[in-house]
Amino acid sequence: MKTFAQNTTARVGGPAGEWITASSDQLVLAVLREHHLPSDEDRAAGRDTLLVLGGGSNLLVSQDGFDGTVLQLAFSGISAEPVDEDGVIVTVAAGHLWDDVVAWTVERGLSGVEALSGIPGATGAVPVQNVGAYGAEVSQTLLDITAWDRLEDERVVLTNEELEFGYRDSLLKRETIAGSPRYVVVEVRFRLSHAPGRALSAPVRYAELARQLGLDISLPEEQRRTDLLAVRQKVLELRGSKGMVVDPDDYDTWSTGSFFTNPIVPASSAEHIPAEAPRFPAGDNEEGEPLVKLSAAWLIDNAGAGRGFGADLTAGKASLSTKHTLAVTNRGGASTEDLLTVARAARDKVKDAFGIELRPEPVLIGCQL
Ligand SMILES: Cc1cc2nc3c(=O)[nH]c(=O)nc-3n(C[C@H](O)[C@H](O)[C@H](O)COP(=O)(O)OP(=O)(O)OC[C@H]3O[C@@H](n4cnc5c(N)ncnc54)[C@H](O)[C@@H]3O)c2cc1C
C-alpha cells in the first residue's frame, strides 16, 4: 500500500484509500469527472474524496493518511515555440518535474526561470503558491494555465492576471480547501526570453545571489544580467548549502522546504522588533496602513530556536534543519506529529519573543499546526 511517507519530501504520513498515478491528461480528466467538487463546508470539514498530488514537496499529511483517492499527476512533456524576436512560449505538462523544466530552458538559452532552480515538485504545482526564490517568482514569466474546473466541470484557461498572484499565493491556492482544489492544473505556459547569441540571465534581484555572482545590486537592472548557466549553478550551490535541494542522504532536506511564510504585518506592529531585523515594504492594508514583510528565518533564529532546535522534544526524530532555521526536518523515523511538535515550539518562541504569529507554508492535511 502506498503511503505519503513514501511519496512526500518530508517522508511522513499514512496511506490513502486509493492511489491513482495518472500518466496522461485523459486519465486525469476521467478521474476528475468521477470526483465532483464537494461543497465548501464539506471540503472545510475534510470531506472530500480527492487529493491532487504533484511531487509531495509542499504537503504534510497526518499519520492516519487520507481517506479518499489520491490523484498523482505524472504525465510530462515540454515544448517551445518562438513568438517574436526575443520571446519564446514554453508549454509544460503538469506532471513534468519543475527543475527539469529549468534545466531544459537554461540549456536552450531561454531566460526567466533560472533563479528558480532546484525547487522540487511538479510544474502543475508551481502556480499554486506562486513559487519563488532568490528574487524571482513564477508569476513574472507565467503566461497562462490550462486547468480542469471541478465546480463547472469544464476545461478552462486562466491568464496570469486571472490567477491573482500574490506572495506565496494565487487564486488556485485560495480556491483549495483542506488540500482539495477547485482547479486542477494540467498545463502551464511561460513566456521566456531568448536573445540569440547571448545566453544572458534575467536581471538578478537578490542581494546575496548578486554578490556571489560578482554583480553590484545597486546598478540598474539591465546591468545585472549575467551568464544564464552561471546563475543556475550558483543558485543550486547556495540552495545546497542551506539544505534546500532534496538529497535522500541528507536529513536536512527531508522537509517541505520553508515551513513558515515570511509574515506581512502593519509597520506599526513591527516597530518594537530590533532595527537589525530585515524588513521590506509590502504595500498597504485596506485601512491604508503601510505593511512590512519580515524574515521568518531571522525571527526564529533570534527567538532562541536556532539550527537543530527541537531535537530534544522529539527524541531526536525531528528538528529544525542544521543548515537553515526555516525548514522543519525529519531526522529519519519521524511522524507527522513529531514535525508539528517542532514547528509549534518554533512558532510559540517567535510569538513569545516578538508577538508575531508565523503561518505555515505547506498544505496540512488531516492535521493542524
Ligand atoms: C527542499 C525544498 C525546498 C523548497 N524550496 C522552495 C522555494 O524555494 N520556493 C518555494 O516557493 N517553494 C519551495 N518548496 C516547496 C515546494 O517545492 C513547492 O511549493 C512546489 O511547487 C510544490 O510542488 P509539488 O508538486 O511537490 O506539490 P505538492 O506538494 O504535491 O502539492 C502542493 C499543493 O499543490 C496542489 N497541487 C499540486 N499539483 C496540482 C495541480 N496540478 N493542480 C492543482 N493543484 C495542485 C496540491 O493539491 C497541494 O495542495 C521547497 C520544498 C522543499 C522540500
JSON list of C-alpha atoms in Angstrom, two decimals, residues 46-271:
[
{"chain": "A", "resi": 46, "resn": "GLY", "atom": "CA", "xyz": [-12.14, 17.41, 5.24]},
{"chain": "A", "resi": 47, "resn": "ARG", "atom": "CA", "xyz": [-14.99, 15.58, 3.49]},
{"chain": "A", "resi": 48, "resn": "ASP", "atom": "CA", "xyz": [-13.56, 15.33, 0.01]},
{"chain": "A", "resi": 49, "resn": "THR", "atom": "CA", "xyz": [-12.85, 12.24, -1.97]},
{"chain": "A", "resi": 50, "resn": "LEU", "atom": "CA", "xyz": [-9.91, 13.58, -3.93]},
{"chain": "A", "resi": 51, "resn": "LEU", "atom": "CA", "xyz": [-6.43, 14.86, -3.18]},
{"chain": "A", "resi": 52, "resn": "VAL", "atom": "CA", "xyz": [-4.28, 16.10, -6.07]},
{"chain": "A", "resi": 53, "resn": "LEU", "atom": "CA", "xyz": [-0.60, 15.37, -5.70]},
{"chain": "A", "resi": 54, "resn": "GLY", "atom": "CA", "xyz": [2.45, 16.51, -7.64]},
{"chain": "A", "resi": 55, "resn": "GLY", "atom": "CA", "xyz": [5.83, 15.79, -6.06]},
{"chain": "A", "resi": 56, "resn": "GLY", "atom": "CA", "xyz": [4.60, 15.97, -2.45]},
{"chain": "A", "resi": 57, "resn": "SER", "atom": "CA", "xyz": [7.15, 18.65, -1.54]},
{"chain": "A", "resi": 58, "resn": "ASN", "atom": "CA", "xyz": [4.69, 21.11, -0.02]},
{"chain": "A", "resi": 59, "resn": "LEU", "atom": "CA", "xyz": [2.43, 18.69, 1.83]},
{"chain": "A", "resi": 60, "resn": "LEU", "atom": "CA", "xyz": [2.19, 17.41, 5.37]},
{"chain": "A", "resi": 61, "resn": "VAL", "atom": "CA", "xyz": [-0.34, 14.62, 5.81]},
{"chain": "A", "resi": 62, "resn": "SER", "atom": "CA", "xyz": [-1.33, 13.01, 9.12]},
{"chain": "A", "resi": 63, "resn": "GLN", "atom": "CA", "xyz": [-0.18, 9.53, 10.11]},
{"chain": "A", "resi": 64, "resn": "ASP", "atom": "CA", "xyz": [-3.79, 8.40, 9.59]},
{"chain": "A", "resi": 65, "resn": "GLY", "atom": "CA", "xyz": [-3.38, 9.28, 5.92]},
{"chain": "A", "resi": 66, "resn": "PHE", "atom": "CA", "xyz": [-6.17, 10.40, 3.63]},
{"chain": "A", "resi": 67, "resn": "ASP", "atom": "CA", "xyz": [-9.44, 8.52, 3.44]},
{"chain": "A", "resi": 68, "resn": "GLY", "atom": "CA", "xyz": [-10.09, 9.08, -0.28]},
{"chain": "A", "resi": 69, "resn": "THR", "atom": "CA", "xyz": [-8.45, 8.98, -3.70]},
{"chain": "A", "resi": 70, "resn": "VAL", "atom": "CA", "xyz": [-5.03, 10.44, -4.33]},
{"chain": "A", "resi": 71, "resn": "LEU", "atom": "CA", "xyz": [-4.57, 11.56, -7.91]},
{"chain": "A", "resi": 72, "resn": "GLN", "atom": "CA", "xyz": [-0.88, 11.89, -8.62]},
{"chain": "A", "resi": 73, "resn": "LEU", "atom": "CA", "xyz": [-0.11, 13.79, -11.82]},
{"chain": "A", "resi": 74, "resn": "ALA", "atom": "CA", "xyz": [2.78, 12.03, -13.52]},
{"chain": "A", "resi": 75, "resn": "PHE", "atom": "CA", "xyz": [2.49, 12.98, -17.19]},
{"chain": "A", "resi": 76, "resn": "SER", "atom": "CA", "xyz": [5.29, 15.03, -18.67]},
{"chain": "A", "resi": 77, "resn": "GLY", "atom": "CA", "xyz": [6.05, 16.95, -21.83]},
{"chain": "A", "resi": 78, "resn": "ILE", "atom": "CA", "xyz": [7.68, 20.24, -22.78]},
{"chain": "A", "resi": 79, "resn": "SER", "atom": "CA", "xyz": [7.90, 22.25, -25.99]},
{"chain": "A", "resi": 80, "resn": "ALA", "atom": "CA", "xyz": [8.97, 25.72, -27.07]},
{"chain": "A", "resi": 81, "resn": "GLU", "atom": "CA", "xyz": [7.67, 27.99, -29.78]},
{"chain": "A", "resi": 82, "resn": "PRO", "atom": "CA", "xyz": [9.27, 31.32, -30.74]},
{"chain": "A", "resi": 83, "resn": "VAL", "atom": "CA", "xyz": [6.72, 34.15, -30.81]},
{"chain": "A", "resi": 84, "resn": "ASP", "atom": "CA", "xyz": [8.75, 37.22, -31.69]},
{"chain": "A", "resi": 85, "resn": "GLU", "atom": "CA", "xyz": [12.33, 38.42, -31.90]},
{"chain": "A", "resi": 86, "resn": "ASP", "atom": "CA", "xyz": [13.24, 37.58, -28.33]},
{"chain": "A", "resi": 87, "resn": "GLY", "atom": "CA", "xyz": [10.17, 35.83, -26.92]},
{"chain": "A", "resi": 88, "resn": "VAL", "atom": "CA", "xyz": [9.58, 32.08, -26.66]},
{"chain": "A", "resi": 89, "resn": "ILE", "atom": "CA", "xyz": [6.50, 30.37, -25.29]},
{"chain": "A", "resi": 90, "resn": "VAL", "atom": "CA", "xyz": [7.31, 27.22, -23.36]},
{"chain": "A", "resi": 91, "resn": "THR", "atom": "CA", "xyz": [4.43, 24.80, -22.78]},
{"chain": "A", "resi": 92, "resn": "VAL", "atom": "CA", "xyz": [4.78, 22.25, -19.98]},
{"chain": "A", "resi": 93, "resn": "ALA", "atom": "CA", "xyz": [2.58, 19.34, -18.85]},
{"chain": "A", "resi": 94, "resn": "ALA", "atom": "CA", "xyz": [1.60, 19.46, -15.17]},
{"chain": "A", "resi": 95, "resn": "GLY", "atom": "CA", "xyz": [3.50, 16.35, -14.13]},
{"chain": "A", "resi": 96, "resn": "HIS", "atom": "CA", "xyz": [6.83, 17.48, -15.59]},
{"chain": "A", "resi": 97, "resn": "LEU", "atom": "CA", "xyz": [9.43, 17.93, -12.85]},
{"chain": "A", "resi": 98, "resn": "TRP", "atom": "CA", "xyz": [9.96, 21.62, -12.31]},
{"chain": "A", "resi": 99, "resn": "ASP", "atom": "CA", "xyz": [13.73, 21.54, -12.03]},
{"chain": "A", "resi": 100, "resn": "ASP", "atom": "CA", "xyz": [13.93, 19.59, -15.29]},
{"chain": "A", "resi": 101, "resn": "VAL", "atom": "CA", "xyz": [11.99, 22.45, -16.89]},
{"chain": "A", "resi": 102, "resn": "VAL", "atom": "CA", "xyz": [14.50, 24.98, -15.58]},
{"chain": "A", "resi": 103, "resn": "ALA", "atom": "CA", "xyz": [17.45, 22.88, -16.76]},
{"chain": "A", "resi": 104, "resn": "TRP", "atom": "CA", "xyz": [15.81, 22.44, -20.20]},
{"chain": "A", "resi": 105, "resn": "THR", "atom": "CA", "xyz": [15.26, 26.18, -20.64]},
{"chain": "A", "resi": 106, "resn": "VAL", "atom": "CA", "xyz": [18.77, 27.13, -19.47]},
{"chain": "A", "resi": 107, "resn": "GLU", "atom": "CA", "xyz": [20.31, 24.59, -21.88]},
{"chain": "A", "resi": 108, "resn": "ARG", "atom": "CA", "xyz": [18.45, 26.33, -24.73]},
{"chain": "A", "resi": 109, "resn": "GLY", "atom": "CA", "xyz": [19.50, 29.82, -23.69]},
{"chain": "A", "resi": 110, "resn": "LEU", "atom": "CA", "xyz": [15.99, 30.81, -22.54]},
{"chain": "A", "resi": 111, "resn": "SER", "atom": "CA", "xyz": [15.96, 33.14, -19.55]},
{"chain": "A", "resi": 112, "resn": "GLY", "atom": "CA", "xyz": [13.34, 33.96, -16.91]},
{"chain": "A", "resi": 113, "resn": "VAL", "atom": "CA", "xyz": [13.17, 30.96, -14.54]},
{"chain": "A", "resi": 114, "resn": "GLU", "atom": "CA", "xyz": [16.88, 30.25, -13.87]},
{"chain": "A", "resi": 115, "resn": "ALA", "atom": "CA", "xyz": [16.72, 31.75, -10.34]},
{"chain": "A", "resi": 116, "resn": "LEU", "atom": "CA", "xyz": [14.02, 29.16, -9.55]},
{"chain": "A", "resi": 117, "resn": "SER", "atom": "CA", "xyz": [16.50, 26.29, -9.98]},
{"chain": "A", "resi": 118, "resn": "GLY", "atom": "CA", "xyz": [16.49, 23.41, -7.52]},
{"chain": "A", "resi": 119, "resn": "ILE", "atom": "CA", "xyz": [12.88, 23.73, -6.31]},
{"chain": "A", "resi": 120, "resn": "PRO", "atom": "CA", "xyz": [11.40, 20.22, -6.05]},
{"chain": "A", "resi": 121, "resn": "GLY", "atom": "CA", "xyz": [7.96, 19.15, -7.23]},
{"chain": "A", "resi": 122, "resn": "ALA", "atom": "CA", "xyz": [5.93, 19.20, -10.43]},
{"chain": "A", "resi": 123, "resn": "THR", "atom": "CA", "xyz": [5.19, 22.10, -12.78]},
{"chain": "A", "resi": 124, "resn": "GLY", "atom": "CA", "xyz": [1.42, 21.92, -12.18]},
{"chain": "A", "resi": 125, "resn": "ALA", "atom": "CA", "xyz": [2.04, 22.98, -8.57]},
{"chain": "A", "resi": 126, "resn": "VAL", "atom": "CA", "xyz": [4.28, 26.00, -9.24]},
{"chain": "A", "resi": 127, "resn": "PRO", "atom": "CA", "xyz": [1.42, 28.46, -9.86]},
{"chain": "A", "resi": 128, "resn": "VAL", "atom": "CA", "xyz": [-0.49, 27.21, -6.79]},
{"chain": "A", "resi": 129, "resn": "GLN", "atom": "CA", "xyz": [1.66, 29.12, -4.30]},
{"chain": "A", "resi": 130, "resn": "ASN", "atom": "CA", "xyz": [3.42, 31.32, -6.89]},
{"chain": "A", "resi": 131, "resn": "VAL", "atom": "CA", "xyz": [6.69, 29.55, -6.20]},
{"chain": "A", "resi": 132, "resn": "GLY", "atom": "CA", "xyz": [9.51, 31.95, -5.54]},
{"chain": "A", "resi": 133, "resn": "ALA", "atom": "CA", "xyz": [13.17, 32.15, -4.58]},
{"chain": "A", "resi": 134, "resn": "TYR", "atom": "CA", "xyz": [16.21, 34.41, -5.00]},
{"chain": "A", "resi": 135, "resn": "GLY", "atom": "CA", "xyz": [14.19, 37.42, -6.13]},
{"chain": "A", "resi": 136, "resn": "ALA", "atom": "CA", "xyz": [12.12, 35.53, -8.74]},
{"chain": "A", "resi": 137, "resn": "GLU", "atom": "CA", "xyz": [8.54, 34.26, -8.74]},
{"chain": "A", "resi": 138, "resn": "VAL", "atom": "CA", "xyz": [6.82, 32.15, -11.42]},
{"chain": "A", "resi": 139, "resn": "SER", "atom": "CA", "xyz": [4.25, 34.92, -11.81]},
{"chain": "A", "resi": 140, "resn": "GLN", "atom": "CA", "xyz": [6.98, 37.01, -13.52]},
{"chain": "A", "resi": 141, "resn": "THR", "atom": "CA", "xyz": [7.06, 34.66, -16.54]},
{"chain": "A", "resi": 142, "resn": "LEU", "atom": "CA", "xyz": [3.86, 32.59, -16.39]},
{"chain": "A", "resi": 143, "resn": "LEU", "atom": "CA", "xyz": [1.55, 33.35, -19.31]},
{"chain": "A", "resi": 144, "resn": "ASP", "atom": "CA", "xyz": [-1.45, 31.15, -18.51]},
{"chain": "A", "resi": 145, "resn": "ILE", "atom": "CA", "xyz": [-2.55, 27.73, -17.29]},
{"chain": "A", "resi": 146, "resn": "THR", "atom": "CA", "xyz": [-5.00, 25.15, -18.56]},
{"chain": "A", "resi": 147, "resn": "ALA", "atom": "CA", "xyz": [-6.95, 23.56, -15.74]},
{"chain": "A", "resi": 148, "resn": "TRP", "atom": "CA", "xyz": [-9.97, 21.40, -15.09]},
{"chain": "A", "resi": 149, "resn": "ASP", "atom": "CA", "xyz": [-12.56, 23.38, -13.13]},
{"chain": "A", "resi": 150, "resn": "ARG", "atom": "CA", "xyz": [-14.18, 20.83, -10.77]},
{"chain": "A", "resi": 151, "resn": "LEU", "atom": "CA", "xyz": [-17.02, 23.23, -9.96]},
{"chain": "A", "resi": 152, "resn": "GLU", "atom": "CA", "xyz": [-18.18, 23.85, -13.53]},
{"chain": "A", "resi": 153, "resn": "ASP", "atom": "CA", "xyz": [-16.89, 20.52, -14.88]},
{"chain": "A", "resi": 154, "resn": "GLU", "atom": "CA", "xyz": [-15.06, 22.13, -17.75]},
{"chain": "A", "resi": 155, "resn": "ARG", "atom": "CA", "xyz": [-11.60, 22.84, -19.08]},
{"chain": "A", "resi": 156, "resn": "VAL", "atom": "CA", "xyz": [-10.58, 26.46, -18.53]},
{"chain": "A", "resi": 157, "resn": "VAL", "atom": "CA", "xyz": [-7.66, 28.68, -19.43]},
{"chain": "A", "resi": 158, "resn": "LEU", "atom": "CA", "xyz": [-6.72, 31.18, -16.72]},
{"chain": "A", "resi": 159, "resn": "THR", "atom": "CA", "xyz": [-4.37, 34.03, -17.59]},
{"chain": "A", "resi": 160, "resn": "ASN", "atom": "CA", "xyz": [-1.65, 35.36, -15.34]},
{"chain": "A", "resi": 161, "resn": "GLU", "atom": "CA", "xyz": [-3.93, 38.26, -14.36]},
{"chain": "A", "resi": 162, "resn": "GLU", "atom": "CA", "xyz": [-6.89, 35.97, -13.62]},
{"chain": "A", "resi": 163, "resn": "LEU", "atom": "CA", "xyz": [-4.69, 33.89, -11.33]},
{"chain": "A", "resi": 164, "resn": "GLU", "atom": "CA", "xyz": [-4.39, 36.92, -8.97]},
{"chain": "A", "resi": 165, "resn": "PHE", "atom": "CA", "xyz": [-0.88, 36.07, -7.85]},
{"chain": "A", "resi": 166, "resn": "GLY", "atom": "CA", "xyz": [0.45, 37.31, -4.53]},
{"chain": "A", "resi": 167, "resn": "TYR", "atom": "CA", "xyz": [3.27, 36.37, -2.18]},
{"chain": "A", "resi": 168, "resn": "ARG", "atom": "CA", "xyz": [3.11, 32.52, -1.99]},
{"chain": "A", "resi": 169, "resn": "ASP", "atom": "CA", "xyz": [-0.49, 32.90, -3.06]},
{"chain": "A", "resi": 170, "resn": "SER", "atom": "CA", "xyz": [-2.84, 32.63, -6.04]},
{"chain": "A", "resi": 171, "resn": "LEU", "atom": "CA", "xyz": [-6.48, 32.12, -6.91]},
{"chain": "A", "resi": 172, "resn": "LEU", "atom": "CA", "xyz": [-5.66, 28.39, -7.19]},
{"chain": "A", "resi": 173, "resn": "LYS", "atom": "CA", "xyz": [-4.49, 28.30, -3.58]},
{"chain": "A", "resi": 174, "resn": "ARG", "atom": "CA", "xyz": [-7.40, 30.37, -2.30]},
{"chain": "A", "resi": 175, "resn": "GLU", "atom": "CA", "xyz": [-9.85, 28.02, -4.06]},
{"chain": "A", "resi": 176, "resn": "THR", "atom": "CA", "xyz": [-8.16, 24.98, -2.45]},
{"chain": "A", "resi": 177, "resn": "ILE", "atom": "CA", "xyz": [-9.78, 23.94, 0.81]},
{"chain": "A", "resi": 178, "resn": "ALA", "atom": "CA", "xyz": [-8.09, 21.36, 3.07]},
{"chain": "A", "resi": 179, "resn": "GLY", "atom": "CA", "xyz": [-6.00, 20.18, 0.11]},
{"chain": "A", "resi": 180, "resn": "SER", "atom": "CA", "xyz": [-8.98, 19.84, -2.24]},
{"chain": "A", "resi": 181, "resn": "PRO", "atom": "CA", "xyz": [-8.53, 22.13, -5.29]},
{"chain": "A", "resi": 182, "resn": "ARG", "atom": "CA", "xyz": [-11.32, 23.56, -7.40]},
{"chain": "A", "resi": 183, "resn": "TYR", "atom": "CA", "xyz": [-8.90, 23.98, -10.34]},
{"chain": "A", "resi": 184, "resn": "VAL", "atom": "CA", "xyz": [-6.63, 21.10, -11.30]},
{"chain": "A", "resi": 185, "resn": "VAL", "atom": "CA", "xyz": [-3.77, 22.38, -13.43]},
{"chain": "A", "resi": 186, "resn": "VAL", "atom": "CA", "xyz": [-2.95, 20.20, -16.45]},
{"chain": "A", "resi": 187, "resn": "GLU", "atom": "CA", "xyz": [-0.67, 22.52, -18.44]},
{"chain": "A", "resi": 188, "resn": "VAL", "atom": "CA", "xyz": [1.33, 25.68, -17.79]},
{"chain": "A", "resi": 189, "resn": "ARG", "atom": "CA", "xyz": [2.69, 28.15, -20.38]},
{"chain": "A", "resi": 190, "resn": "PHE", "atom": "CA", "xyz": [5.59, 30.51, -19.75]},
{"chain": "A", "resi": 191, "resn": "ARG", "atom": "CA", "xyz": [6.90, 33.39, -21.82]},
{"chain": "A", "resi": 192, "resn": "LEU", "atom": "CA", "xyz": [10.69, 33.33, -21.66]},
{"chain": "A", "resi": 193, "resn": "SER", "atom": "CA", "xyz": [13.32, 35.48, -23.36]},
{"chain": "A", "resi": 194, "resn": "HIS", "atom": "CA", "xyz": [15.80, 34.43, -25.92]},
{"chain": "A", "resi": 195, "resn": "ALA", "atom": "CA", "xyz": [18.47, 36.75, -27.13]},
{"chain": "A", "resi": 196, "resn": "PRO", "atom": "CA", "xyz": [20.29, 34.97, -29.97]},
{"chain": "A", "resi": 197, "resn": "GLY", "atom": "CA", "xyz": [23.99, 34.51, -29.29]},
{"chain": "A", "resi": 198, "resn": "ARG", "atom": "CA", "xyz": [23.73, 35.86, -25.76]},
{"chain": "A", "resi": 199, "resn": "ALA", "atom": "CA", "xyz": [22.71, 33.34, -23.12]},
{"chain": "A", "resi": 200, "resn": "LEU", "atom": "CA", "xyz": [22.10, 36.05, -20.56]},
{"chain": "A", "resi": 201, "resn": "SER", "atom": "CA", "xyz": [20.01, 35.71, -17.42]},
{"chain": "A", "resi": 202, "resn": "ALA", "atom": "CA", "xyz": [17.11, 37.86, -16.34]},
{"chain": "A", "resi": 203, "resn": "PRO", "atom": "CA", "xyz": [18.29, 40.74, -14.08]},
{"chain": "A", "resi": 204, "resn": "VAL", "atom": "CA", "xyz": [19.49, 39.33, -10.74]},
{"chain": "A", "resi": 205, "resn": "ARG", "atom": "CA", "xyz": [17.28, 40.78, -7.99]},
{"chain": "A", "resi": 206, "resn": "TYR", "atom": "CA", "xyz": [18.56, 39.10, -4.82]},
{"chain": "A", "resi": 207, "resn": "ALA", "atom": "CA", "xyz": [21.47, 40.76, -3.00]},
{"chain": "A", "resi": 208, "resn": "GLU", "atom": "CA", "xyz": [23.22, 37.57, -1.81]},
{"chain": "A", "resi": 209, "resn": "LEU", "atom": "CA", "xyz": [22.99, 35.98, -5.27]},
{"chain": "A", "resi": 210, "resn": "ALA", "atom": "CA", "xyz": [24.23, 39.17, -6.97]},
{"chain": "A", "resi": 211, "resn": "ARG", "atom": "CA", "xyz": [27.20, 39.36, -4.59]},
{"chain": "A", "resi": 212, "resn": "GLN", "atom": "CA", "xyz": [28.12, 35.73, -5.21]},
{"chain": "A", "resi": 213, "resn": "LEU", "atom": "CA", "xyz": [27.97, 36.33, -8.97]},
{"chain": "A", "resi": 214, "resn": "GLY", "atom": "CA", "xyz": [30.15, 39.42, -8.73]},
{"chain": "A", "resi": 215, "resn": "LEU", "atom": "CA", "xyz": [27.28, 41.80, -9.65]},
{"chain": "A", "resi": 216, "resn": "ASP", "atom": "CA", "xyz": [26.56, 45.11, -7.98]},
{"chain": "A", "resi": 217, "resn": "ILE", "atom": "CA", "xyz": [22.95, 45.05, -6.73]},
{"chain": "A", "resi": 218, "resn": "SER", "atom": "CA", "xyz": [22.84, 48.88, -6.71]},
{"chain": "A", "resi": 219, "resn": "LEU", "atom": "CA", "xyz": [23.33, 49.03, -10.52]},
{"chain": "A", "resi": 220, "resn": "PRO", "atom": "CA", "xyz": [20.28, 49.43, -12.80]},
{"chain": "A", "resi": 221, "resn": "GLU", "atom": "CA", "xyz": [18.52, 46.12, -13.63]},
{"chain": "A", "resi": 222, "resn": "GLU", "atom": "CA", "xyz": [19.86, 45.94, -17.20]},
{"chain": "A", "resi": 223, "resn": "GLN", "atom": "CA", "xyz": [23.39, 45.83, -15.82]},
{"chain": "A", "resi": 224, "resn": "ARG", "atom": "CA", "xyz": [22.54, 42.94, -13.51]},
{"chain": "A", "resi": 225, "resn": "ARG", "atom": "CA", "xyz": [22.31, 40.29, -16.21]},
{"chain": "A", "resi": 226, "resn": "THR", "atom": "CA", "xyz": [24.97, 37.62, -16.40]},
{"chain": "A", "resi": 227, "resn": "ASP", "atom": "CA", "xyz": [25.64, 34.17, -17.80]},
{"chain": "A", "resi": 228, "resn": "LEU", "atom": "CA", "xyz": [22.45, 32.13, -17.61]},
{"chain": "A", "resi": 229, "resn": "LEU", "atom": "CA", "xyz": [24.12, 28.85, -16.66]},
{"chain": "A", "resi": 230, "resn": "ALA", "atom": "CA", "xyz": [26.24, 30.60, -14.01]},
{"chain": "A", "resi": 231, "resn": "VAL", "atom": "CA", "xyz": [23.03, 31.83, -12.32]},
{"chain": "A", "resi": 232, "resn": "ARG", "atom": "CA", "xyz": [21.54, 28.32, -12.28]},
{"chain": "A", "resi": 233, "resn": "GLN", "atom": "CA", "xyz": [24.74, 26.82, -10.90]},
{"chain": "A", "resi": 234, "resn": "LYS", "atom": "CA", "xyz": [25.14, 29.48, -8.20]},
{"chain": "A", "resi": 235, "resn": "VAL", "atom": "CA", "xyz": [21.51, 29.14, -7.11]},
{"chain": "A", "resi": 236, "resn": "LEU", "atom": "CA", "xyz": [21.93, 25.35, -6.86]},
{"chain": "A", "resi": 237, "resn": "GLU", "atom": "CA", "xyz": [25.13, 25.83, -4.86]},
{"chain": "A", "resi": 238, "resn": "LEU", "atom": "CA", "xyz": [23.53, 28.34, -2.46]},
{"chain": "A", "resi": 239, "resn": "ARG", "atom": "CA", "xyz": [20.41, 26.20, -2.05]},
{"chain": "A", "resi": 240, "resn": "GLY", "atom": "CA", "xyz": [22.54, 23.09, -1.44]},
{"chain": "A", "resi": 241, "resn": "SER", "atom": "CA", "xyz": [24.45, 24.85, 1.35]},
{"chain": "A", "resi": 242, "resn": "LYS", "atom": "CA", "xyz": [21.10, 25.59, 3.03]},
{"chain": "A", "resi": 243, "resn": "GLY", "atom": "CA", "xyz": [19.67, 22.08, 2.65]},
{"chain": "A", "resi": 244, "resn": "MET", "atom": "CA", "xyz": [17.16, 23.37, 0.10]},
{"chain": "A", "resi": 245, "resn": "VAL", "atom": "CA", "xyz": [17.90, 20.84, -2.66]},
{"chain": "A", "resi": 246, "resn": "VAL", "atom": "CA", "xyz": [16.38, 17.42, -1.98]},
{"chain": "A", "resi": 247, "resn": "ASP", "atom": "CA", "xyz": [19.08, 14.87, -1.23]},
{"chain": "A", "resi": 248, "resn": "PRO", "atom": "CA", "xyz": [17.97, 11.44, 0.06]},
{"chain": "A", "resi": 249, "resn": "ASP", "atom": "CA", "xyz": [21.24, 11.13, 2.02]},
{"chain": "A", "resi": 250, "resn": "ASP", "atom": "CA", "xyz": [20.81, 14.43, 3.86]},
{"chain": "A", "resi": 251, "resn": "TYR", "atom": "CA", "xyz": [18.17, 14.62, 6.63]},
{"chain": "A", "resi": 252, "resn": "ASP", "atom": "CA", "xyz": [18.35, 18.43, 6.46]},
{"chain": "A", "resi": 253, "resn": "THR", "atom": "CA", "xyz": [16.42, 18.13, 3.18]},
{"chain": "A", "resi": 254, "resn": "TRP", "atom": "CA", "xyz": [13.71, 15.75, 4.45]},
{"chain": "A", "resi": 255, "resn": "SER", "atom": "CA", "xyz": [11.31, 18.63, 4.77]},
{"chain": "A", "resi": 256, "resn": "THR", "atom": "CA", "xyz": [8.73, 20.74, 2.98]},
{"chain": "A", "resi": 257, "resn": "GLY", "atom": "CA", "xyz": [11.35, 23.45, 2.36]},
{"chain": "A", "resi": 258, "resn": "SER", "atom": "CA", "xyz": [10.43, 26.61, 4.28]},
{"chain": "A", "resi": 259, "resn": "PHE", "atom": "CA", "xyz": [7.87, 25.64, 6.89]},
{"chain": "A", "resi": 260, "resn": "PHE", "atom": "CA", "xyz": [6.72, 29.22, 7.52]},
{"chain": "A", "resi": 261, "resn": "THR", "atom": "CA", "xyz": [5.96, 32.11, 5.19]},
{"chain": "A", "resi": 262, "resn": "ASN", "atom": "CA", "xyz": [7.57, 35.48, 5.86]},
{"chain": "A", "resi": 263, "resn": "PRO", "atom": "CA", "xyz": [4.99, 37.39, 7.92]},
{"chain": "A", "resi": 264, "resn": "ILE", "atom": "CA", "xyz": [3.49, 40.53, 6.41]},
{"chain": "A", "resi": 265, "resn": "VAL", "atom": "CA", "xyz": [2.36, 42.87, 9.19]},
{"chain": "A", "resi": 266, "resn": "PRO", "atom": "CA", "xyz": [1.44, 46.55, 9.66]},
{"chain": "A", "resi": 267, "resn": "ALA", "atom": "CA", "xyz": [4.65, 48.57, 10.05]},
{"chain": "A", "resi": 268, "resn": "SER", "atom": "CA", "xyz": [3.41, 49.72, 13.48]},
{"chain": "A", "resi": 269, "resn": "SER", "atom": "CA", "xyz": [3.34, 46.09, 14.73]},
{"chain": "A", "resi": 270, "resn": "ALA", "atom": "CA", "xyz": [7.00, 45.72, 13.81]},
{"chain": "A", "resi": 271, "resn": "GLU", "atom": "CA", "xyz": [8.28, 48.89, 15.50]}
]
